[in-house]
Amino acid sequence: MKPKLNDVAQLAGVSVTTVSRVINNHGYLSQQTKDKVFAAMHELHYQPNNMARSLQGKNTQLIGVIFSDIRNPFFGELVSRIEKLLFAKNYKVILCNSADDPQKERDYLQMLMANQVDGIIAGAHNLGIEEYQQYGLPIISFDRYLSDNIPIVSSDNYHGGYLAAQALHQAGAKDIAIFSGKNQPGSPTNGRLEGYKDYLKEKNLISHVHELPFELSPALKTMEIKSILKQAHYDGIFCSDDLNAMLTISVARQLNISVPEDLKVVGYDGTEIIRNYSPELTTIEQPLADISTLLVSLLLQRVADANCDLEKEYVLPVKLVKGITA
Amino acid sequence: MKPKLNDVAQLAGVSVTTVSRVINNHGYLSQQTKDKVFAAMHELHYQPNNMARSLQGKNTQLIGVIFSDIRNPFFGELVSRIEKLLFAKNYKVILCNSADDPQKERDYLQMLMANQVDGIIAGAHNLGIEEYQQYGLPIISFDRYLSDNIPIVSSDNYHGGYLAAQALHQAGAKDIAIFSGKNQPGSPTNGRLEGYKDYLKEKNLISHVHELPFELSPALKTMEIKSILKQAHYDGIFCSDDLNAMLTISVARQLNISVPEDLKVVGYDGTEIIRNYSPELTTIEQPLADISTLLVSLLLQRVADANCDLEKEYVLPVKLVKGITA
DNA sequence: ATTCATATGTCAAACGTTTATCATATTTAT
DNA sequence: ATAAATATGATAAACGTTTGACATATGAAT
């Protein structure tokens, strides 16, 4: 059997009370006793049972992290960073891939509650999840409105869209389209779309909006892109994420449209993996380090003090990363 | 306050015992009572406290999943699949990125113990972690020997290396190098290396082994690759993972070595993201769906019965995915 | 009329910890 | 010498749930 508090106490020749005091650093303790107890804990490979501790009212040190799917490199990097930051603060991450399935997201929320997580970082994008409000749990949202008292951290999507359009235009493009995600109300891609539109309006250019639903498989997206590129003759395309940009560039090559000479492309996200392994792509970089740091820091503030005053929205600046595609 | 068993009981007008019996489907219960109880649970948004349940001896339904870093698309996809499979079986994943840091891995193991996880899937690659043996916890390992009683699931690295060399050779290459990871004993890349070497030996070709340490940044790897490509004149390179292959191809382009005409390249891993977004890459595909299914299934067998008989090693077949780079 | 399966209740112990209360030493400072 | 600070222990309640023991009631089958 796993060693318990009592076993440690016996081995160390002290009372359970004392062992517990050592572990929780509570009350008066001599160095000698601490040493004895730690030695015993070590010898037995003792690990306090977190279930029992948390029943007693201690934090579980568990944080639920909900995103649609870490296979998307953007979420992969974000979750990886969040995990690293939380680990450093002695928290553990329960990973929840919602797969853009509202029911799965709901189920996960319930599970997280049942597991007494201390808080949640949510970047999954299903609207109408009133569940988020009903649990009085610390929650911070990434890039999505969830409810009035849940702070949102996001990058400056509007400015990103604006910058992207500007980059295409300044690189010489005149006929500039956007391949955006599905434009649900409250979705972050809306900001990108608006920024794009506003820039074009300023320059008296016409905007061309194509929706490329998130959930399409790459093969279907490829078909869709191919059909668009064949019938319209854009010389600039702003893709609302880097993967779509990669696809667009690859389709263009297939159609003998040379990038960037005939067609300029700008992506969005700028993850490490894209910057490292596809440095040719011009893209709008979201500040992932700052985003994750802020998400974690805000959440831990709320965990420490459920009523602490936080802003409703934190918008972090984006920047253009020049490759050669625009 | 969160509703408890007692609150549900009162609302439903039954005893706590009955509510608990309903939840655990234990003993005789009328449909009417069940309905009343479920209705009350629903009305109160009741969620049983898993901490209390697991203290009582129930499973936590928590599984620790340790890999070096989900930013690597291979681990990202693997973890994503594992998460999905476990979720379907009502398990939750505690995500552990060991970052190739033995101390972090050790700390994580302790944390997982403290959190009473029901089992662990480990794909982190730090040797000499005797900790794995000392906890009597169900563990399944991916692609790495951990200890005698821990089953290993892996793809057929040897055959993968063999296939890769063969593909390069059959595409016309004669001077075939391998860019492998660090060749620690027991590391999976060893198999790939051996397969590569054996194929070349069969064909009376000379093997050229270059180690490209995992932990190098892409920029440093790029430098390294550049220097290798400049001084040697290989016409075929087997990279022991797809990201290195991407880097190699991109360096080749910079040096005006055209792929595949002057240099053929084969990668390893064949994740969805690579196949979808870089279909030009010829690579050895690891069967991620089967790997994750097997990892989860073996683990759950061990969770159900700690002493169930499992093989020491499960080797799954790989296959060559033809792109245009070889 | 008796037995048996079904259905529910009361009560209490148990899981492993934390923590408050009280008690009792031993040291240190005044 | 006395008070205060330091150090430890014994005991027990509490966290929320499960489960076994036991009691009791209803309805159905014999």
XYZ file of C-alpha atoms (C1' of nucleotides) in Angstrom:
712
model
C 0.000 0.000 0.000
C 0.943 3.570 -0.506
C 2.457 5.173 2.553
C 0.221 7.521 4.512
C 0.751 10.332 6.883
C 0.691 7.879 9.702
C 3.501 5.762 8.277
C 5.673 8.802 7.924
C 4.897 9.813 11.500
C 5.881 6.432 12.855
C 9.102 6.255 10.914
C 10.066 9.757 11.962
C 9.056 9.039 15.535
C 6.673 11.978 15.759
C 2.925 12.452 15.734
C 0.791 12.773 12.639
C -0.026 16.274 13.713
C 3.619 17.171 13.526
C 4.059 15.630 10.104
C 1.094 17.519 8.816
C 2.487 20.677 10.337
C 5.773 20.107 8.595
C 4.082 19.561 5.269
C 1.944 22.638 5.616
C 4.560 24.662 7.445
C 2.090 25.495 10.136
C 2.893 26.517 13.695
C 6.187 26.158 15.542
C 8.670 23.600 14.260
C 12.308 22.889 15.050
C 14.703 22.354 12.215
C 15.585 18.982 13.668
C 11.998 17.753 13.481
C 11.552 19.060 9.961
C 14.661 17.186 8.896
C 13.522 13.969 10.487
C 10.129 14.235 8.854
C 11.456 15.085 5.434
C 13.891 12.217 5.681
C 11.078 9.831 6.504
C 8.912 11.175 3.686
C 11.759 10.684 1.311
C 12.575 7.218 2.512
C 8.990 6.085 2.053
C 8.529 8.032 -1.185
C 5.585 9.573 0.521
C 3.237 11.726 -1.547
C 0.344 13.385 0.208
C -2.982 12.308 -1.209
C -4.252 15.375 -3.002
C -7.788 14.061 -2.960
C -7.831 14.016 0.796
C -6.166 17.401 0.983
C -8.598 19.031 -1.324
C -11.529 17.491 0.487
C -10.210 19.373 3.465
C -10.544 22.589 1.559
C -7.104 22.907 0.028
C -6.794 23.844 -3.604
C -6.507 20.999 -6.061
C -3.846 22.839 -8.070
C -5.659 21.625 -11.149
C -6.524 23.952 -14.012
C -8.778 23.021 -16.898
C -7.532 24.184 -20.276
C -10.115 24.004 -23.044
C -9.232 24.575 -26.678
C -10.659 23.157 -29.824
C -7.705 20.966 -30.760
C -4.009 21.058 -30.001
C -3.270 19.587 -33.388
C -3.677 23.097 -34.632
C -0.143 24.424 -34.109
C -1.474 27.662 -32.735
C -3.337 25.964 -29.924
C -0.507 23.501 -29.510
C 1.942 26.264 -28.821
C -0.489 28.171 -26.646
C -1.352 25.165 -24.514
C 2.283 24.164 -24.280
C 3.185 27.612 -22.992
C 0.291 27.690 -20.586
C 1.255 24.296 -19.265
C 4.809 25.407 -18.727
C 3.808 28.542 -16.861
C 1.307 26.724 -14.709
C 3.749 23.958 -13.898
C 6.180 26.554 -12.618
C 3.491 27.721 -10.207
C 2.776 24.163 -9.112
C -0.431 23.758 -11.074
C -1.360 20.874 -13.314
C -3.278 21.067 -16.562
C -6.276 18.976 -17.450
C -6.298 19.023 -21.224
C -9.644 19.440 -22.923
C -9.927 19.329 -26.690
C -13.445 20.414 -27.396
C -13.174 19.489 -31.073
C -15.574 22.353 -31.734
C -18.303 20.165 -30.370
C -20.553 22.091 -27.980
C -21.650 18.935 -26.258
C -18.112 17.840 -25.625
C -17.335 21.263 -24.281
C -20.311 21.102 -21.962
C -19.328 17.630 -20.792
C -15.836 18.816 -20.148
C -17.039 21.701 -18.053
C -18.987 19.302 -15.912
C -16.028 17.013 -15.562
C -13.852 19.903 -14.558
C -16.322 20.907 -11.920
C -16.515 17.369 -10.635
C -12.748 17.384 -10.390
C -12.754 20.539 -8.371
C -10.387 22.386 -10.640
C -9.234 25.705 -9.237
C -9.889 27.509 -12.503
C -10.334 27.307 -16.250
C -8.652 28.815 -19.273
C -11.043 28.562 -22.184
C -10.269 29.167 -25.805
C -12.904 26.924 -27.287
C -15.303 28.687 -29.484
C -18.831 27.559 -29.048
C -21.391 30.203 -28.505
C -24.362 30.070 -26.251
C -22.606 28.151 -23.563
C -24.457 29.592 -20.654
C -22.852 26.933 -18.522
C -19.844 29.146 -18.234
C -21.713 31.554 -16.066
C -23.421 29.200 -13.703
C -20.364 27.772 -12.014
C -18.797 30.351 -9.779
C -15.360 29.296 -10.937
C -12.457 31.526 -11.982
C -12.382 31.526 -15.770
C -10.342 33.496 -18.266
C -11.215 33.380 -21.922
C -8.988 33.578 -24.931
C -10.273 35.524 -27.892
C -13.930 34.966 -27.229
C -16.771 36.551 -25.329
C -18.235 34.050 -22.905
C -20.072 36.072 -20.318
C -19.965 39.479 -18.711
C -17.747 38.645 -15.800
C -15.251 36.545 -17.705
C -12.220 38.551 -18.801
C -11.093 38.124 -22.384
C -7.496 38.081 -23.526
C -6.919 38.483 -27.221
C -4.531 39.873 -29.735
C -5.469 42.980 -31.620
C -7.424 41.244 -34.338
C -8.681 44.449 -35.875
C -5.235 45.910 -36.191
C -3.938 42.584 -37.442
C -6.453 42.600 -40.263
C -5.580 46.182 -41.020
C -1.845 45.444 -41.060
C -2.317 42.444 -43.292
C -4.284 44.402 -45.864
C -1.749 47.182 -45.690
C 1.140 44.781 -46.213
C -0.512 43.326 -49.290
C -1.306 46.750 -50.642
C 2.128 48.167 -50.012
C 3.628 45.125 -51.700
C 1.720 46.206 -54.787
C -1.529 44.288 -54.634
C -4.702 46.034 -55.731
C -7.237 43.269 -55.816
C -7.149 41.996 -52.318
C -9.354 39.213 -50.976
C -9.739 37.736 -47.530
C -10.162 34.054 -46.745
C -11.757 34.254 -43.367
C -13.181 31.675 -41.010
C -16.877 31.438 -40.453
C -18.013 34.871 -39.365
C -20.028 34.120 -36.311
C -20.902 37.073 -34.139
C -18.352 37.507 -31.381
C -15.760 35.431 -33.199
C -12.223 36.802 -33.232
C -11.955 36.529 -36.978
C -14.559 39.248 -37.198
C -12.052 41.766 -35.943
C -9.587 40.651 -38.576
C -12.238 41.013 -41.225
C -13.198 44.496 -40.067
C -9.592 45.667 -39.999
C -9.128 44.344 -43.510
C -12.301 46.001 -44.759
C -11.507 49.326 -43.168
C -8.055 49.465 -44.667
C -9.421 48.733 -48.115
C -12.141 51.342 -47.676
C -9.537 53.937 -46.729
C -7.711 53.192 -49.951
C -10.907 53.025 -51.972
C -10.404 49.394 -52.786
C -13.137 46.808 -52.967
C -13.133 44.013 -50.455
C -13.761 40.409 -51.433
C -14.760 38.168 -48.583
C -14.615 34.395 -48.856
C -15.576 32.228 -45.944
C -13.524 29.104 -45.491
C -15.301 27.188 -42.748
C -12.936 25.974 -40.072
C -14.258 22.483 -39.992
C -13.592 21.704 -43.645
C -10.901 19.146 -44.213
C -7.734 20.380 -45.915
C -8.726 18.494 -49.053
C -12.064 20.276 -49.239
C -10.482 23.593 -48.446
C -7.999 22.981 -51.207
C -10.819 22.399 -53.674
C -12.602 25.494 -52.517
C -9.482 27.616 -52.807
C -8.716 26.210 -56.221
C -12.135 27.114 -57.490
C -11.859 30.630 -56.090
C -8.411 31.239 -57.505
C -9.486 29.984 -60.892
C -12.437 32.259 -61.344
C -11.260 35.422 -59.631
C -7.922 37.040 -60.330
C -6.784 38.424 -57.068
C -3.258 39.646 -56.648
C -3.388 39.651 -52.868
C -4.976 37.351 -50.309
C -5.188 37.709 -46.577
C -5.743 34.311 -44.953
C -7.078 34.453 -41.460
C -4.703 31.778 -40.300
C -1.344 30.452 -41.389
C -2.506 26.995 -42.318
C -4.956 28.419 -44.808
C -2.150 30.581 -46.114
C 0.018 27.518 -46.659
C -2.790 25.844 -48.496
C -3.426 28.905 -50.620
C 0.201 29.171 -51.589
C 0.351 25.505 -52.453
C -2.781 25.751 -54.602
C -1.389 28.816 -56.323
C 1.762 26.870 -57.210
C -0.351 24.104 -58.660
C -2.141 26.649 -60.826
C 1.141 28.175 -61.935
C 0.363 31.396 -60.190
C 3.693 32.488 -58.799
C 3.937 33.812 -55.287
C 4.710 36.601 -54.612
C 5.042 37.876 -58.196
C 1.456 37.294 -59.321
C -0.147 36.705 -55.978
C 0.843 37.982 -52.572
C -0.256 36.138 -49.483
C -0.351 37.123 -45.816
C -1.257 34.701 -43.049
C -2.180 35.079 -39.422
C -0.816 33.611 -36.168
C 2.917 33.408 -36.589
C 3.546 30.417 -34.370
C 7.102 29.346 -33.725
C 6.710 26.364 -35.943
C 5.597 28.433 -38.888
C 8.287 31.040 -38.336
C 10.925 28.343 -38.020
C 9.852 25.936 -40.702
C 8.067 28.188 -43.176
C 9.918 31.457 -42.798
C 8.956 32.460 -46.318
C 5.417 33.167 -45.171
C 4.549 36.754 -44.419
C 2.173 36.742 -41.509
C 0.678 38.607 -38.595
C 2.245 37.323 -35.431
C 0.168 36.970 -32.313
C 2.250 37.496 -29.190
C 1.884 33.999 -27.844
C 4.315 34.462 -24.989
C 2.431 37.499 -23.720
C -0.951 35.950 -24.310
C -0.152 32.856 -22.318
C 1.566 34.797 -19.558
C -1.417 37.078 -19.231
C -3.948 34.261 -19.315
C -2.141 32.451 -16.552
C -1.475 35.510 -14.482
C -5.079 36.719 -14.624
C -6.380 33.304 -13.790
C -4.112 32.919 -10.813
C -5.184 36.335 -9.579
C -8.765 35.198 -9.700
C -7.880 31.935 -8.022
C -6.189 33.815 -5.194
C -9.056 36.253 -4.880
C -12.284 35.383 -6.611
C -13.498 38.946 -6.443
C -10.397 40.719 -7.581
C -10.965 43.477 -10.059
C -9.991 42.631 -13.607
C -10.581 44.395 -16.876
C -13.195 42.971 -19.187
C -10.795 42.843 -22.062
C -7.064 42.717 -22.589
C -5.926 43.365 -26.128
C -2.313 42.623 -26.968
C -0.497 44.127 -29.943
C 0.302 42.079 -33.027
C 3.103 42.612 -35.467
C 3.829 41.959 -39.092
C 6.493 39.329 -39.760
C 7.915 39.785 -43.225
C 8.647 36.697 -45.225
C 8.741 36.721 -48.982
C 5.123 35.933 -49.794
C 4.120 39.592 -49.495
C -22.053 26.835 -2.023
C -21.893 23.945 -4.385
C -24.749 21.493 -3.963
C -23.942 18.273 -2.170
C -25.418 14.860 -2.015
C -27.509 15.987 0.888
C -29.050 18.898 -1.010
C -30.039 16.591 -3.818
C -31.540 14.173 -1.320
C -33.646 16.869 0.285
C -34.892 18.262 -2.975
C -35.774 14.823 -4.242
C -37.350 13.933 -0.933
C -35.251 10.823 -0.427
C -32.296 9.836 1.717
C -28.662 10.436 0.865
C -28.180 6.720 0.695
C -30.747 6.499 -2.046
C -29.156 9.305 -4.013
C -25.796 7.639 -3.742
C -27.370 4.391 -4.817
C -28.864 6.059 -7.845
C -25.556 7.597 -8.794
C -23.700 4.338 -8.412
C -26.562 2.180 -9.619
C -26.298 0.034 -6.560
C -29.026 -2.116 -5.090
C -32.750 -2.004 -5.798
C -34.183 1.191 -7.226
C -37.534 2.063 -8.701
C -37.653 3.995 -11.911
C -39.707 6.636 -10.178
C -37.046 7.270 -7.562
C -34.326 7.362 -10.145
C -36.254 9.952 -12.094
C -36.851 12.099 -9.048
C -33.198 11.980 -8.113
C -31.944 12.719 -11.591
C -34.352 15.602 -11.822
C -33.080 17.028 -8.567
C -29.471 16.576 -9.627
C -30.192 18.349 -12.813
C -32.078 21.171 -11.172
C -29.241 21.846 -8.773
C -26.561 21.265 -11.394
C -25.179 18.760 -9.016
C -21.784 17.259 -9.751
C -20.433 14.619 -7.404
C -17.192 15.660 -5.816
C -14.629 13.392 -7.408
C -12.181 14.029 -4.623
C -14.535 12.569 -2.088
C -15.404 9.693 -4.354
C -11.837 8.763 -4.997
C -11.005 8.993 -1.322
C -13.634 6.327 -0.922
C -11.656 4.118 -3.257
C -13.253 4.942 -6.585
C -11.046 5.581 -9.560
C -10.128 9.180 -10.258
C -10.580 8.706 -14.001
C -7.442 10.749 -14.423
C -4.611 9.644 -16.703
C -1.224 11.302 -16.819
C 0.156 11.789 -20.312
C 3.848 12.654 -20.448
C 5.553 13.728 -23.646
C 8.419 16.060 -24.276
C 6.434 18.863 -25.897
C 3.167 19.024 -27.755
C 4.522 21.836 -29.906
C 6.143 19.073 -31.880
C 3.337 18.197 -34.290
C 3.948 14.519 -33.828
C 3.346 14.665 -30.104
C 0.564 17.154 -30.627
C -1.328 14.749 -32.809
C -0.559 11.779 -30.605
C -1.705 13.518 -27.440
C -4.764 14.877 -29.176
C -5.756 11.398 -30.271
C -5.065 9.924 -26.875
C -7.150 12.614 -25.249
C -10.017 11.933 -27.567
C -9.969 8.194 -26.958
C -9.707 8.606 -23.212
C -12.496 11.157 -23.118
C -14.755 8.676 -24.841
C -14.051 6.262 -21.999
C -14.750 8.924 -19.418
C -11.137 9.580 -18.533
C -9.444 12.940 -18.269
C -5.904 13.761 -19.296
C -3.379 15.553 -17.159
C -0.968 17.005 -19.672
C 2.717 16.803 -18.860
C 5.311 18.379 -21.138
C 8.585 17.142 -19.802
C 10.552 19.477 -22.066
C 13.247 16.794 -22.128
C 14.117 17.819 -18.608
C 14.603 14.767 -16.388
C 13.880 16.770 -13.275
C 10.618 18.048 -14.671
C 9.685 14.533 -15.625
C 10.475 13.306 -12.135
C 8.452 16.137 -10.590
C 5.568 15.327 -12.850
C 5.598 11.688 -11.845
C 5.362 12.709 -8.222
C 2.536 15.097 -8.988
C 0.681 12.411 -10.833
C 1.040 10.084 -7.901
C -0.173 12.759 -5.531
C -3.176 13.225 -7.755
C -3.986 9.556 -7.659
C -4.060 9.136 -11.401
C -5.316 5.757 -12.515
C -2.491 5.333 -14.987
C 0.203 6.931 -17.108
C 1.086 7.025 -20.786
C 4.692 8.047 -21.110
C 6.514 9.060 -24.249
C 9.105 11.286 -22.674
C 12.596 10.214 -23.330
C 14.810 10.515 -20.366
C 16.811 7.521 -19.459
C 17.633 6.278 -16.005
C 14.312 7.225 -14.560
C 14.081 4.459 -12.043
C 11.111 6.280 -10.574
C 8.966 4.622 -13.165
C 9.350 1.295 -11.499
C 8.806 2.221 -7.901
C 5.213 3.301 -8.147
C 2.990 0.328 -8.696
C 0.945 2.251 -11.212
C -0.247 1.090 -14.637
C 2.100 2.610 -17.194
C 2.426 2.139 -20.913
C 5.395 3.566 -22.744
C 5.642 4.912 -26.243
C 8.786 4.127 -28.196
C 11.075 3.818 -25.214
C 12.265 1.219 -22.778
C 11.451 2.274 -19.240
C 11.511 -0.855 -17.167
C 10.931 -4.561 -17.530
C 7.272 -4.642 -16.662
C 6.265 -1.596 -18.669
C 4.960 -2.513 -22.124
C 6.320 -0.530 -25.033
C 4.311 0.520 -28.053
C 6.264 1.729 -31.031
C 6.239 1.829 -34.768
C 8.634 -0.359 -36.682
C 11.570 1.996 -36.584
C 13.977 -0.464 -38.105
C 11.771 -1.148 -41.074
C 11.059 2.560 -41.390
C 14.754 3.286 -41.704
C 15.095 0.489 -44.192
C 12.164 1.743 -46.262
C 13.481 5.279 -46.258
C 16.898 4.219 -47.532
C 15.265 2.028 -50.109
C 13.023 4.841 -51.327
C 15.998 7.143 -51.772
C 17.969 4.458 -53.527
C 15.165 3.451 -55.838
C 14.632 7.105 -56.708
C 18.170 7.064 -57.998
C 20.282 8.253 -55.098
C 23.676 6.636 -54.552
C 25.234 8.793 -51.900
C 22.773 8.562 -49.098
C 23.194 10.217 -45.703
C 21.094 10.103 -42.571
C 20.398 13.057 -40.317
C 19.515 11.292 -37.127
C 18.757 12.467 -33.626
C 21.203 11.895 -30.830
C 21.872 8.174 -30.785
C 21.379 7.314 -27.170
C 21.135 3.650 -26.357
C 17.509 2.579 -26.287
C 16.355 5.567 -28.285
C 13.872 4.863 -31.065
C 15.982 6.642 -33.631
C 18.517 3.881 -33.220
C 16.209 1.485 -34.979
C 15.795 3.899 -37.830
C 19.535 4.239 -38.085
C 20.075 0.499 -38.109
C 17.473 -0.044 -40.798
C 19.104 2.610 -42.900
C 22.556 1.140 -42.411
C 21.452 -2.384 -43.176
C 19.790 -1.394 -46.417
C 22.897 0.445 -47.560
C 25.075 -2.494 -46.598
C 22.880 -4.806 -48.634
C 23.409 -2.592 -51.631
C 27.104 -2.117 -50.943
C 26.680 1.577 -50.342
C 28.491 3.566 -47.715
C 26.471 5.111 -44.919
C 27.033 8.637 -43.724
C 25.666 9.388 -40.309
C 25.177 12.917 -39.065
C 23.741 13.567 -35.642
C 21.439 16.524 -35.387
C 20.792 16.878 -31.673
C 17.118 17.254 -30.875
C 17.569 20.180 -28.576
C 19.215 22.435 -31.138
C 17.136 25.415 -32.181
C 15.971 25.443 -35.797
C 18.402 28.251 -36.518
C 21.350 26.217 -35.251
C 20.136 23.143 -37.052
C 19.898 25.177 -40.230
C 23.503 26.265 -39.857
C 24.595 22.741 -39.225
C 22.707 21.402 -42.205
C 24.053 24.159 -44.406
C 27.600 23.322 -43.488
C 27.030 19.631 -44.128
C 25.382 20.165 -47.499
C 28.141 22.496 -48.578
C 31.030 20.166 -47.925
C 29.507 16.810 -48.782
C 27.652 16.122 -51.994
C 24.931 13.745 -51.073
C 22.149 13.008 -53.504
C 19.888 11.473 -50.895
C 19.151 12.280 -47.265
C 17.008 10.440 -44.781
C 15.921 12.771 -41.989
C 14.775 11.040 -38.865
C 11.829 13.367 -38.508
C 9.739 15.497 -40.824
C 10.691 18.818 -39.320
C 14.341 18.164 -40.023
C 13.354 17.150 -43.509
C 11.575 20.465 -44.016
C 14.635 22.289 -42.810
C 16.896 20.271 -45.047
C 14.777 20.980 -48.096
C 14.651 24.648 -47.312
C 18.450 24.816 -46.880
C 18.904 22.946 -50.137
C 16.775 25.530 -51.917
C 18.883 28.294 -50.452
C 21.997 26.592 -51.792
C 20.410 26.149 -55.202
C 20.383 22.418 -54.837
C 17.130 21.385 -56.416
C 14.916 18.820 -54.754
C 14.356 16.146 -55.923
C 16.539 16.487 -59.027
C 19.890 16.924 -57.301
C 18.925 15.860 -53.839
C 16.230 13.496 -52.678
C 14.847 13.757 -49.174
C 12.765 11.404 -47.061
C 11.367 12.343 -43.679
C 9.842 10.402 -40.818
C 6.563 10.648 -38.892
C 3.937 11.565 -41.475
C 1.609 13.462 -39.185
C -1.678 14.697 -40.559
C -0.432 18.216 -40.586
C 2.584 17.363 -42.680
C 0.575 15.197 -45.046
C -2.046 17.903 -45.426
C 0.086 20.981 -45.581
C 3.345 19.680 -47.000
C 2.193 16.839 -49.228
C 5.277 17.198 -51.376
C 7.363 15.576 -48.661
C 8.102 11.897 -49.055
C 8.087 10.388 -45.609
C 7.670 7.311 -43.472
C 4.294 7.426 -41.829
C 3.861 6.194 -38.303
C 0.375 4.773 -37.764
C -0.733 7.353 -35.225
C -4.306 6.169 -35.048
C -3.219 2.630 -34.236
C -0.507 3.751 -31.867
C -2.851 5.869 -29.807
C -5.603 3.277 -29.843
C -3.201 0.629 -28.657
C -1.643 2.817 -25.981
C -5.052 3.632 -24.555
C -6.402 0.143 -24.828
C -3.388 -1.440 -23.135
C -3.451 1.125 -20.386
C -7.119 0.622 -19.676
C -6.574 -3.114 -19.556
C -3.947 -2.593 -16.910
C -6.170 -0.165 -15.054
C -8.961 -2.732 -14.987
C -6.606 -5.483 -13.934
C -3.189 -4.505 -12.685
C -1.844 -7.986 -13.239
C -3.202 -8.663 -16.677
C -0.784 -10.256 -19.055
C 0.596 -7.938 -21.698
C 3.372 -8.318 -24.198
C 6.623 -6.509 -23.524
C 6.598 -4.882 -26.892
C 4.085 -3.979 -29.560
C 5.556 -2.981 -32.898
C 3.231 -1.417 -35.433
C 3.961 -1.302 -39.167
C 4.966 1.890 -40.907
C 4.475 2.817 -44.501
C 6.079 4.964 -47.116
C 4.088 7.997 -48.194
C 5.230 9.178 -51.584
C 5.458 12.879 -52.136
C 7.765 14.383 -54.707
C 10.911 14.882 -52.681
C 12.043 11.319 -53.309
C -51.156 -17.023 4.778
C -46.490 -17.198 3.959
C -42.498 -16.255 1.485
C -39.650 -13.592 -1.444
C -38.109 -10.051 -4.273
C -38.287 -5.161 -4.464
C -37.714 -0.630 -2.569
C -36.328 2.684 0.724
C -34.670 4.390 5.161
C -31.483 5.098 9.328
C -27.068 4.882 11.068
C -22.309 4.785 11.149
C -17.718 3.721 9.644
C -14.327 4.577 6.398
C -11.157 7.012 2.887
C -6.447 10.485 4.176
C -5.817 14.758 5.343
C -6.048 19.419 7.973
C -6.680 22.068 11.788
C -8.488 23.688 16.092
C -8.256 22.910 21.007
C -5.966 21.651 24.972
C -2.139 20.069 27.301
C 2.686 19.925 28.373
C 7.462 20.564 27.914
C 11.633 23.167 27.076
C 14.051 27.518 26.041
C 14.789 32.249 26.116
C 14.243 36.872 27.684
C 13.375 40.023 31.364
C 11.876 33.886 39.178
C 8.512 34.690 35.970
C 6.575 35.344 31.725
C 6.623 34.609 27.011
C 7.971 32.196 23.040
C 8.956 27.821 21.089
C 8.092 22.969 20.278
C 5.463 18.796 20.346
C 1.611 15.635 21.350
C -3.124 13.657 21.919
C -7.669 13.923 20.434
C -11.328 14.782 17.562
C -14.114 17.034 14.125
C -14.555 18.052 9.485
C -14.389 17.704 4.192
C -18.250 14.698 0.684
C -18.951 10.415 -0.581
C -19.637 5.200 -0.474
C -21.087 1.159 1.509
C -22.364 -2.311 4.664
C -25.534 -3.642 8.337
C -29.909 -3.561 9.672
C -34.789 -2.348 9.685
C -39.114 -1.949 7.464
C -42.718 -1.696 4.043
C -45.069 -2.976 -0.216
C -46.522 -6.000 -3.688
C -46.409 -10.377 -6.016
C -46.064 -15.260 -6.194
C -46.874 -19.608 -3.931
